Tab-separated table of C-alpha atoms in Angstrom:
chain	number	residue	atom	x	y	z
A	291	MET	CA	174.016	68.879	101.876
A	292	THR	CA	171.019	66.788	103.645
A	293	LEU	CA	167.635	66.857	104.712
A	294	THR	CA	168.774	66.167	108.017
A	295	ALA	CA	171.223	69.237	107.896
A	296	LEU	CA	168.222	71.349	107.157
A	297	GLY	CA	166.524	70.289	109.904
A	298	VAL	CA	163.864	67.928	108.592
A	299	PRO	CA	165.167	63.889	108.536
A	300	ALA	CA	165.611	62.834	105.163
A	301	VAL	CA	162.512	60.477	103.149
A	302	PRO	CA	163.438	56.991	103.386
A	303	GLY	CA	163.852	55.379	100.222
A	304	ARG	CA	160.883	54.126	97.644
A	305	PRO	CA	160.694	51.467	95.471
A	306	GLY	CA	162.110	52.482	92.157
A	307	ARG	CA	165.694	52.629	90.216
A	308	ARG	CA	167.674	55.642	89.645
A	309	SER	CA	169.149	56.183	86.140
A	310	ALA	CA	172.912	56.732	87.483
A	311	PRO	CA	174.050	57.437	91.142
A	312	GLY	CA	173.374	61.184	91.190
A	313	HIS	CA	170.835	61.710	88.837
A	314	ALA	CA	167.088	61.988	88.620
A	315	ARG	CA	165.179	58.418	89.171
A	316	THR	CA	163.553	57.364	86.327
A	317	ASP	CA	160.035	56.178	87.542
A	318	GLY	CA	158.462	56.484	91.069
A	319	PRO	CA	157.854	59.717	93.044
A	320	LEU	CA	159.005	62.843	91.915
A	321	THR	CA	162.144	63.526	94.205
A	322	ASP	CA	165.202	66.113	94.604
A	323	ALA	CA	168.507	65.446	95.422
A	324	TYR	CA	167.546	65.891	98.900
A	325	GLY	CA	165.302	63.550	99.458
A	326	ARG	CA	162.238	65.782	98.669
A	327	ILE	CA	159.174	64.255	97.226
A	328	ALA	CA	157.106	66.431	95.178
A	329	THR	CA	153.512	66.052	95.302
A	330	ASP	CA	151.627	69.509	94.773
A	331	LEU	CA	151.400	70.677	91.745
A	332	ARG	CA	150.891	74.633	91.248
A	333	VAL	CA	149.269	74.982	87.533
A	334	SER	CA	149.407	79.331	86.326
A	335	LEU	CA	147.053	79.437	84.066
A	336	THR	CA	147.888	83.262	82.978
A	337	ASP	CA	150.186	85.919	84.059
A	338	ARG	CA	147.085	88.434	83.778
A	339	CYS	CA	145.462	90.104	86.655
A	340	ASN	CA	142.592	92.655	86.957
A	341	LEU	CA	143.999	93.741	90.069
A	342	ARG	CA	146.901	96.268	90.860
A	343	CYS	CA	148.260	95.066	94.153
A	344	ARG	CA	151.411	97.612	94.766
A	345	TYR	CA	153.587	94.788	96.233
A	346	CYS	CA	153.083	92.879	93.041
A	347	MET	CA	152.907	95.057	89.780
A	348	PRO	CA	152.623	98.626	88.740
A	349	ALA	CA	149.400	100.852	88.124
A	350	ASP	CA	149.602	100.006	84.510
A	351	GLY	CA	149.931	96.432	84.746
A	352	LEU	CA	152.916	94.083	82.926
A	353	ASP	CA	153.598	93.372	79.549
A	354	TRP	CA	151.157	89.906	79.151
A	355	LEU	CA	152.391	87.120	77.613
A	356	PRO	CA	150.877	86.845	73.992
A	357	GLY	CA	148.302	84.370	73.883
A	358	GLU	CA	149.921	82.034	71.526
A	359	GLN	CA	153.038	81.096	74.177
A	360	LEU	CA	149.836	79.920	76.917
A	361	LEU	CA	149.430	76.130	76.925
A	362	ARG	CA	146.046	75.241	75.227
A	363	PRO	CA	143.983	72.874	77.172
A	364	ASP	CA	144.657	69.524	75.075
A	365	GLU	CA	148.580	70.479	76.152
A	366	LEU	CA	147.754	71.368	79.883
A	367	SER	CA	145.770	68.261	80.237
A	368	ARG	CA	148.239	66.091	78.812
A	369	LEU	CA	151.104	67.588	81.627
A	370	MET	CA	148.362	66.771	84.494
A	371	HIS	CA	147.894	63.586	83.368
A	372	ILE	CA	151.888	62.730	83.291
A	373	ALA	CA	151.888	64.546	86.755
A	374	VAL	CA	149.095	62.381	88.433
A	375	THR	CA	150.007	59.038	86.500
A	376	ARG	CA	153.809	59.049	86.272
A	377	LEU	CA	155.028	61.311	88.776
A	378	GLY	CA	153.022	60.593	91.986
A	379	VAL	CA	151.206	63.881	92.268
A	380	THR	CA	148.188	64.384	94.783
A	381	SER	CA	146.992	67.627	94.165
A	382	VAL	CA	146.542	70.253	91.891
A	383	ARG	CA	146.017	73.998	92.496
A	384	PHE	CA	144.987	76.115	89.620
A	385	THR	CA	146.645	79.847	89.776
A	386	GLY	CA	147.588	82.983	88.075
A	387	GLY	CA	147.881	86.019	87.207
A	388	GLU	CA	144.188	85.648	88.203
A	389	PRO	CA	143.099	82.125	87.256
A	390	LEU	CA	139.300	83.724	86.726
A	391	LEU	CA	140.612	85.615	83.712
A	392	SER	CA	141.113	82.235	82.068
A	393	ARG	CA	137.990	81.120	80.057
A	394	HIS	CA	139.239	77.575	80.262
A	395	LEU	CA	139.434	77.293	84.215
A	396	GLU	CA	135.972	74.832	84.564
A	397	GLU	CA	137.320	73.002	81.411
A	398	MET	CA	140.886	72.369	83.269
A	399	VAL	CA	139.439	71.940	87.324
A	400	GLU	CA	137.110	68.990	84.873
A	401	ALA	CA	139.903	67.403	83.110
A	402	ALA	CA	142.122	67.875	86.655
A	403	ALA	CA	138.984	65.781	88.261
A	404	GLY	CA	138.634	62.936	85.661
A	405	LEU	CA	142.356	61.758	86.959
A	406	ARG	CA	142.809	58.708	88.269
A	407	PRO	CA	144.227	58.991	91.140
A	408	ARG	CA	142.141	61.757	91.392
A	409	PRO	CA	143.890	64.782	92.742
A	410	GLU	CA	142.865	66.974	95.480
A	411	ILE	CA	142.081	70.197	92.969
A	412	SER	CA	141.996	73.951	94.681
A	413	LEU	CA	142.252	77.093	93.515
A	414	THR	CA	143.979	80.498	94.391
A	415	THR	CA	142.081	83.359	93.089
A	416	ASN	CA	141.491	87.122	94.219
A	417	GLY	CA	137.452	86.699	94.522
A	418	VAL	CA	136.691	89.063	91.974
A	419	GLY	CA	134.408	87.209	89.699
A	420	LEU	CA	133.951	84.373	91.718
A	421	ALA	CA	130.812	85.023	92.928
A	422	ARG	CA	129.219	84.157	89.648
A	423	ARG	CA	131.380	81.090	89.129
A	424	ALA	CA	131.715	79.470	91.993
A	425	ALA	CA	128.740	77.070	91.577
A	426	ALA	CA	130.089	76.151	88.384
A	427	LEU	CA	133.385	75.551	89.597
A	428	ALA	CA	132.097	73.342	92.739
A	429	GLY	CA	130.349	71.404	89.751
A	430	ALA	CA	133.392	71.235	88.042
A	431	GLY	CA	135.036	69.287	90.689
A	432	LEU	CA	137.009	72.041	92.507
A	433	ASP	CA	137.383	71.334	95.971
A	434	ARG	CA	138.220	74.455	97.991
A	435	VAL	CA	139.530	77.472	97.232
A	436	ASN	CA	141.804	80.118	98.679
A	437	VAL	CA	140.397	83.688	98.405
A	438	SER	CA	143.352	86.655	98.410
A	439	LEU	CA	142.206	89.663	100.529
A	440	ASP	CA	144.731	91.763	102.597
A	441	THR	CA	142.151	94.441	104.492
A	442	VAL	CA	138.300	94.288	105.025
A	443	ASP	CA	138.413	98.036	105.222
A	444	ARG	CA	137.408	99.362	101.711
A	445	THR	CA	139.359	102.380	101.397
A	446	ARG	CA	142.362	100.276	102.325
A	447	PHE	CA	141.423	97.684	99.827
A	448	THR	CA	141.512	100.321	97.403
A	449	GLU	CA	144.633	101.965	97.820
A	450	ILE	CA	146.638	98.205	98.175
A	451	THR	CA	145.039	97.088	94.590
A	452	ARG	CA	143.957	99.802	92.967
A	453	ARG	CA	140.767	99.049	92.212
A	454	ASP	CA	137.485	99.400	94.216
A	455	ARG	CA	136.230	96.159	94.315
A	456	LEU	CA	136.504	94.607	98.053
A	457	ALA	CA	132.531	94.326	97.977
A	458	ASP	CA	133.150	92.185	95.006
A	459	VAL	CA	135.695	90.087	97.011
A	460	LEU	CA	133.355	89.580	99.838
A	461	ASP	CA	130.905	88.340	97.507
A	462	GLY	CA	132.907	85.483	96.161
A	463	LEU	CA	134.190	84.365	99.694
A	464	THR	CA	130.301	84.010	100.588
A	465	ALA	CA	129.468	82.284	97.238
A	466	ALA	CA	132.362	79.857	97.452
A	467	GLY	CA	131.421	78.731	101.640
A	468	GLN	CA	127.932	78.339	99.976
A	469	ALA	CA	129.224	75.954	97.007
A	470	GLY	CA	130.804	73.889	99.734
A	471	LEU	CA	134.472	74.936	98.863
A	472	ALA	CA	135.615	74.171	102.520
A	473	PRO	CA	137.775	74.774	103.937
A	474	VAL	CA	137.480	78.638	102.423
A	475	LYS	CA	140.751	80.122	103.001
A	476	VAL	CA	141.744	83.681	103.025
A	477	ASN	CA	145.329	84.492	101.887
A	478	ALA	CA	146.590	87.980	102.983
A	479	VAL	CA	149.893	89.768	102.959
A	480	LEU	CA	149.637	92.656	104.727
A	481	ASP	CA	150.419	96.270	104.100
A	482	PRO	CA	153.767	97.404	106.424
A	483	VAL	CA	151.638	100.155	107.950
A	484	SER	CA	148.138	99.583	108.353
A	485	GLY	CA	148.825	95.474	108.450
A	486	ARG	CA	149.009	95.004	112.314
A	487	GLU	CA	145.399	96.970	112.233
A	488	ASP	CA	144.295	94.991	109.331
A	489	VAL	CA	145.349	91.516	110.736
A	490	VAL	CA	143.140	91.720	113.716
A	491	ASP	CA	140.435	92.923	111.843
A	492	LEU	CA	140.665	90.200	109.210
A	493	LEU	CA	140.534	87.257	112.199
A	494	ARG	CA	137.755	88.739	113.353
A	495	PHE	CA	136.471	88.662	109.849
A	496	CYS	CA	137.186	84.987	109.137
A	497	LEU	CA	136.643	83.709	113.025
A	498	GLU	CA	132.691	85.313	112.195
A	499	HIS	CA	132.060	83.699	109.016
A	500	GLY	CA	133.914	80.461	109.198
A	501	TYR	CA	136.790	80.891	106.960
A	502	GLN	CA	140.523	79.920	107.870
A	503	LEU	CA	142.612	83.183	107.632
A	504	ARG	CA	146.832	82.399	106.356
A	505	VAL	CA	148.883	85.704	106.907
A	506	ILE	CA	151.649	85.520	104.218
A	507	GLU	CA	154.921	87.346	104.657
A	508	GLN	CA	155.552	89.561	101.473
A	509	MET	CA	158.583	88.039	99.515
A	510	PRO	CA	160.702	89.569	96.967
A	511	LEU	CA	158.464	88.876	93.853
A	512	ASP	CA	156.996	92.058	93.407
A	513	ALA	CA	157.788	92.979	89.162
A	514	GLY	CA	159.959	96.361	90.404
A	515	HIS	CA	162.217	94.707	92.678
A	516	GLN	CA	161.481	97.057	95.505
A	517	TRP	CA	161.131	94.637	98.237
A	518	ARG	CA	163.281	95.322	101.199
A	519	ARG	CA	163.351	93.260	104.040
A	520	GLY	CA	163.423	95.958	106.974
A	521	ALA	CA	159.652	97.234	105.685
A	522	ALA	CA	157.968	94.310	105.463
A	523	LEU	CA	155.823	92.499	108.281
A	524	SER	CA	157.705	89.290	110.050
A	525	ALA	CA	155.706	86.523	111.130
A	526	ASP	CA	156.665	87.968	114.782
A	527	ASP	CA	155.250	91.156	113.907
A	528	VAL	CA	152.082	89.592	112.860
A	529	LEU	CA	151.582	87.371	116.346
A	530	ASP	CA	152.908	90.150	118.359
A	531	ALA	CA	149.944	92.239	116.867
A	532	LEU	CA	146.931	89.586	117.286
A	533	ARG	CA	148.422	88.325	120.797
A	534	ALA	CA	147.212	91.885	122.238
A	535	HIS	CA	143.673	90.716	121.120
A	536	PHE	CA	143.655	87.284	120.837
A	537	ARG	CA	144.976	84.214	122.802
A	538	LEU	CA	146.944	81.745	120.789
A	539	ARG	CA	147.852	78.258	121.274
A	540	PRO	CA	150.374	76.253	118.919
A	541	ASP	CA	148.378	73.621	117.034
A	542	PRO	CA	149.432	70.183	118.043
A	543	THR	CA	148.656	68.810	114.540
A	544	PRO	CA	151.744	67.953	112.832
A	545	ARG	CA	152.207	70.126	110.248
A	546	GLY	CA	153.927	68.203	108.084
A	547	SER	CA	154.807	69.991	104.293
A	548	ALA	CA	152.214	72.404	105.177
A	549	PRO	CA	153.575	76.100	104.639
A	550	ALA	CA	151.380	77.764	107.666
A	551	GLU	CA	152.216	77.527	110.980
A	552	LEU	CA	148.787	76.952	112.398
A	553	TRP	CA	147.293	78.426	115.706
A	554	LEU	CA	144.611	77.935	118.305
A	555	VAL	CA	142.496	81.278	118.502
A	556	ASP	CA	140.425	81.760	121.967
A	557	THR	CA	138.613	84.830	122.039
A	558	GLY	CA	137.830	84.678	125.823
A	559	PRO	CA	138.512	82.382	128.759
A	560	ASP	CA	137.525	78.413	127.565
A	561	THR	CA	136.274	79.970	124.179
A	562	PRO	CA	138.401	78.268	121.199
A	563	ALA	CA	137.204	80.124	118.057
A	564	GLY	CA	139.003	78.828	115.043
A	565	LYS	CA	142.732	78.757	113.598
A	566	VAL	CA	145.173	81.013	112.269
A	567	GLY	CA	148.164	80.423	110.465
A	568	VAL	CA	151.371	82.120	109.406
A	569	ILE	CA	153.631	81.053	106.366
A	570	ALA	CA	156.861	82.817	107.486
A	571	SER	CA	158.659	82.273	104.108
A	572	VAL	CA	161.347	84.781	104.683
A	573	SER	CA	162.158	84.695	108.591
A	574	HIS	CA	161.287	81.662	109.342
A	575	ALA	CA	161.652	79.324	105.897
A	576	PHE	CA	160.197	75.756	105.397
A	577	CYS	CA	162.389	74.847	102.692
A	578	ALA	CA	163.303	71.802	103.488
A	579	SER	CA	159.992	70.352	103.559
A	580	CYS	CA	158.715	71.598	100.337
A	581	ASP	CA	156.404	69.181	98.576
A	582	ARG	CA	155.576	71.821	95.112
A	583	THR	CA	156.509	71.637	91.689
A	584	ARG	CA	155.435	74.444	89.384
A	585	LEU	CA	153.977	75.043	86.185
A	586	THR	CA	153.818	78.225	84.431
A	587	ALA	CA	151.190	79.638	82.020
A	588	ASP	CA	153.613	78.879	78.927
A	589	GLY	CA	154.817	75.857	79.600
A	590	GLN	CA	157.720	76.095	82.025
A	591	VAL	CA	158.897	74.085	85.199
A	592	ARG	CA	160.004	75.774	88.245
A	593	SER	CA	161.453	73.841	90.911
A	594	CYS	CA	160.707	76.977	93.162
A	595	LEU	CA	159.340	80.386	93.476
A	596	PHE	CA	162.264	81.739	93.094
A	597	SER	CA	164.002	79.666	90.617
A	598	THR	CA	166.137	81.523	88.396
A	599	GLU	CA	166.276	78.388	85.658
A	600	GLU	CA	163.342	77.189	83.690
A	601	THR	CA	162.554	73.968	81.900
A	602	ASP	CA	160.339	73.861	78.627
A	603	LEU	CA	157.864	71.734	78.546
A	604	ARG	CA	155.523	73.334	76.431
A	605	GLY	CA	158.526	73.505	73.372
A	606	LEU	CA	158.972	69.732	74.361
A	607	LEU	CA	155.315	69.232	74.052
A	608	ARG	CA	155.015	70.775	70.475
A	609	GLY	CA	158.136	69.454	68.975
A	610	GLY	CA	156.275	65.667	69.216
A	611	ALA	CA	157.997	64.764	72.210
A	612	ASP	CA	156.475	61.689	73.775
A	613	ASP	CA	155.426	61.179	77.570
A	614	ASP	CA	158.447	59.660	78.589
A	615	ALA	CA	160.816	62.149	77.076
A	616	ILE	CA	158.404	64.909	78.505
A	617	GLU	CA	158.583	63.152	81.983
A	618	GLY	CA	162.092	62.582	81.911
A	619	ALA	CA	162.438	66.302	81.493
A	620	TRP	CA	160.239	67.396	84.374
A	621	ARG	CA	162.113	64.794	86.788
A	622	ASP	CA	165.789	66.492	85.687
A	623	ALA	CA	164.176	69.364	86.677
A	624	MET	CA	162.923	68.928	90.436
A	625	TRP	CA	166.261	66.762	91.092
A	626	GLY	CA	167.801	69.994	90.484
A	627	LYS	CA	165.956	72.078	92.726
A	628	PRO	CA	168.183	74.073	95.534
A	629	ALA	CA	168.426	73.063	99.374
A	630	GLY	CA	166.501	76.705	99.806
A	631	HIS	CA	165.374	79.465	98.337
A	632	GLY	CA	168.203	82.040	98.813
A	633	ILE	CA	166.213	84.878	100.419
A	634	ASN	CA	169.021	85.570	103.375
A	635	ASP	CA	171.847	84.516	101.569
A	636	PRO	CA	174.289	87.402	100.813
A	637	GLY	CA	174.243	86.485	96.979
A	638	PHE	CA	170.737	86.211	96.544
A	639	ILE	CA	169.160	87.484	93.240
A	640	GLN	CA	165.649	87.694	92.864
A	641	PRO	CA	163.935	85.981	89.702
A	642	ASP	CA	163.349	88.523	86.730
A	643	ARG	CA	159.937	86.876	86.825
A	644	PRO	CA	157.088	88.370	88.982
A	645	MET	CA	154.892	86.465	90.880
A	646	SER	CA	152.226	86.970	88.662
A	647	ALA	CA	153.965	85.130	85.791
A	648	ILE	CA	155.015	82.392	88.051
A	649	GLY	CA	151.963	81.385	89.492
A	650	GLY	CA	151.391	81.100	93.787
């Protein structure tokens, strides 16, 4: 299968050699067998989280990774250096679990900012604790932030997250804007029952404060494997709910490899107000243009959120492997990236790791 068959033109050839036909190349961009180039590195710093969102994990939490299994700062710095200087990564996003629970977060941001060529550096967080760290993160080199927020209704926020922390998240959003971490994006996964109402209030809130709302379809990455297709709101459901209150027009800007389909939002006749994005990971999959490579907190490379296989870079690091060996293992891992996540295939198998242990 080719990218053309998947609906996206194949990427033109790039300089460099391949080790053999049908195998990963040994230099140049980080490519897979379908011609996609991975330039966006997602780095999970921890699997721990201080919320207990119902669509993600049980009320009592999970069995967290032991500390000795997590990558040390020097190990992660080395892997980021390999990714940027050898593999062509141009953007690094720190995730979790909840990355603000990592005491090394600012150190890792500073390490990424010191790489040359300097990558774009972003953070995905639930916002709890962001208010007191936003300025320091910006000073360390963080460029922008995505804050997860599924509703601005305090009661529903508490029901969804099992924690009464909405005020902390709102304070974190304010601090992020004040620290210049722009554009500030809000990531929402909607509740099947209240989501149609929540998304209208969320968009009004984001337009009022200058944030950019991104609505993400709920995916089968929950720890309890309770996800059911018919229960989750689809992208079309979201757009129908918004169109009852706003005028939406497709954003003419080319989407490229961005996961969100963007819409221009008007609050009245000739009254442009902003944009909203919908990430239709399930109903309108965009796997053919995916440019991501993922590193878990315990040093495993995943070519896809839904991979059932991982490549152990931590073992190579601690076993004394040189940079050439680590680069080669990373290239081989990405060369085997599947054409798509397979959610809509009859034989789809949900990965053992939940989202909190993979990284967003």
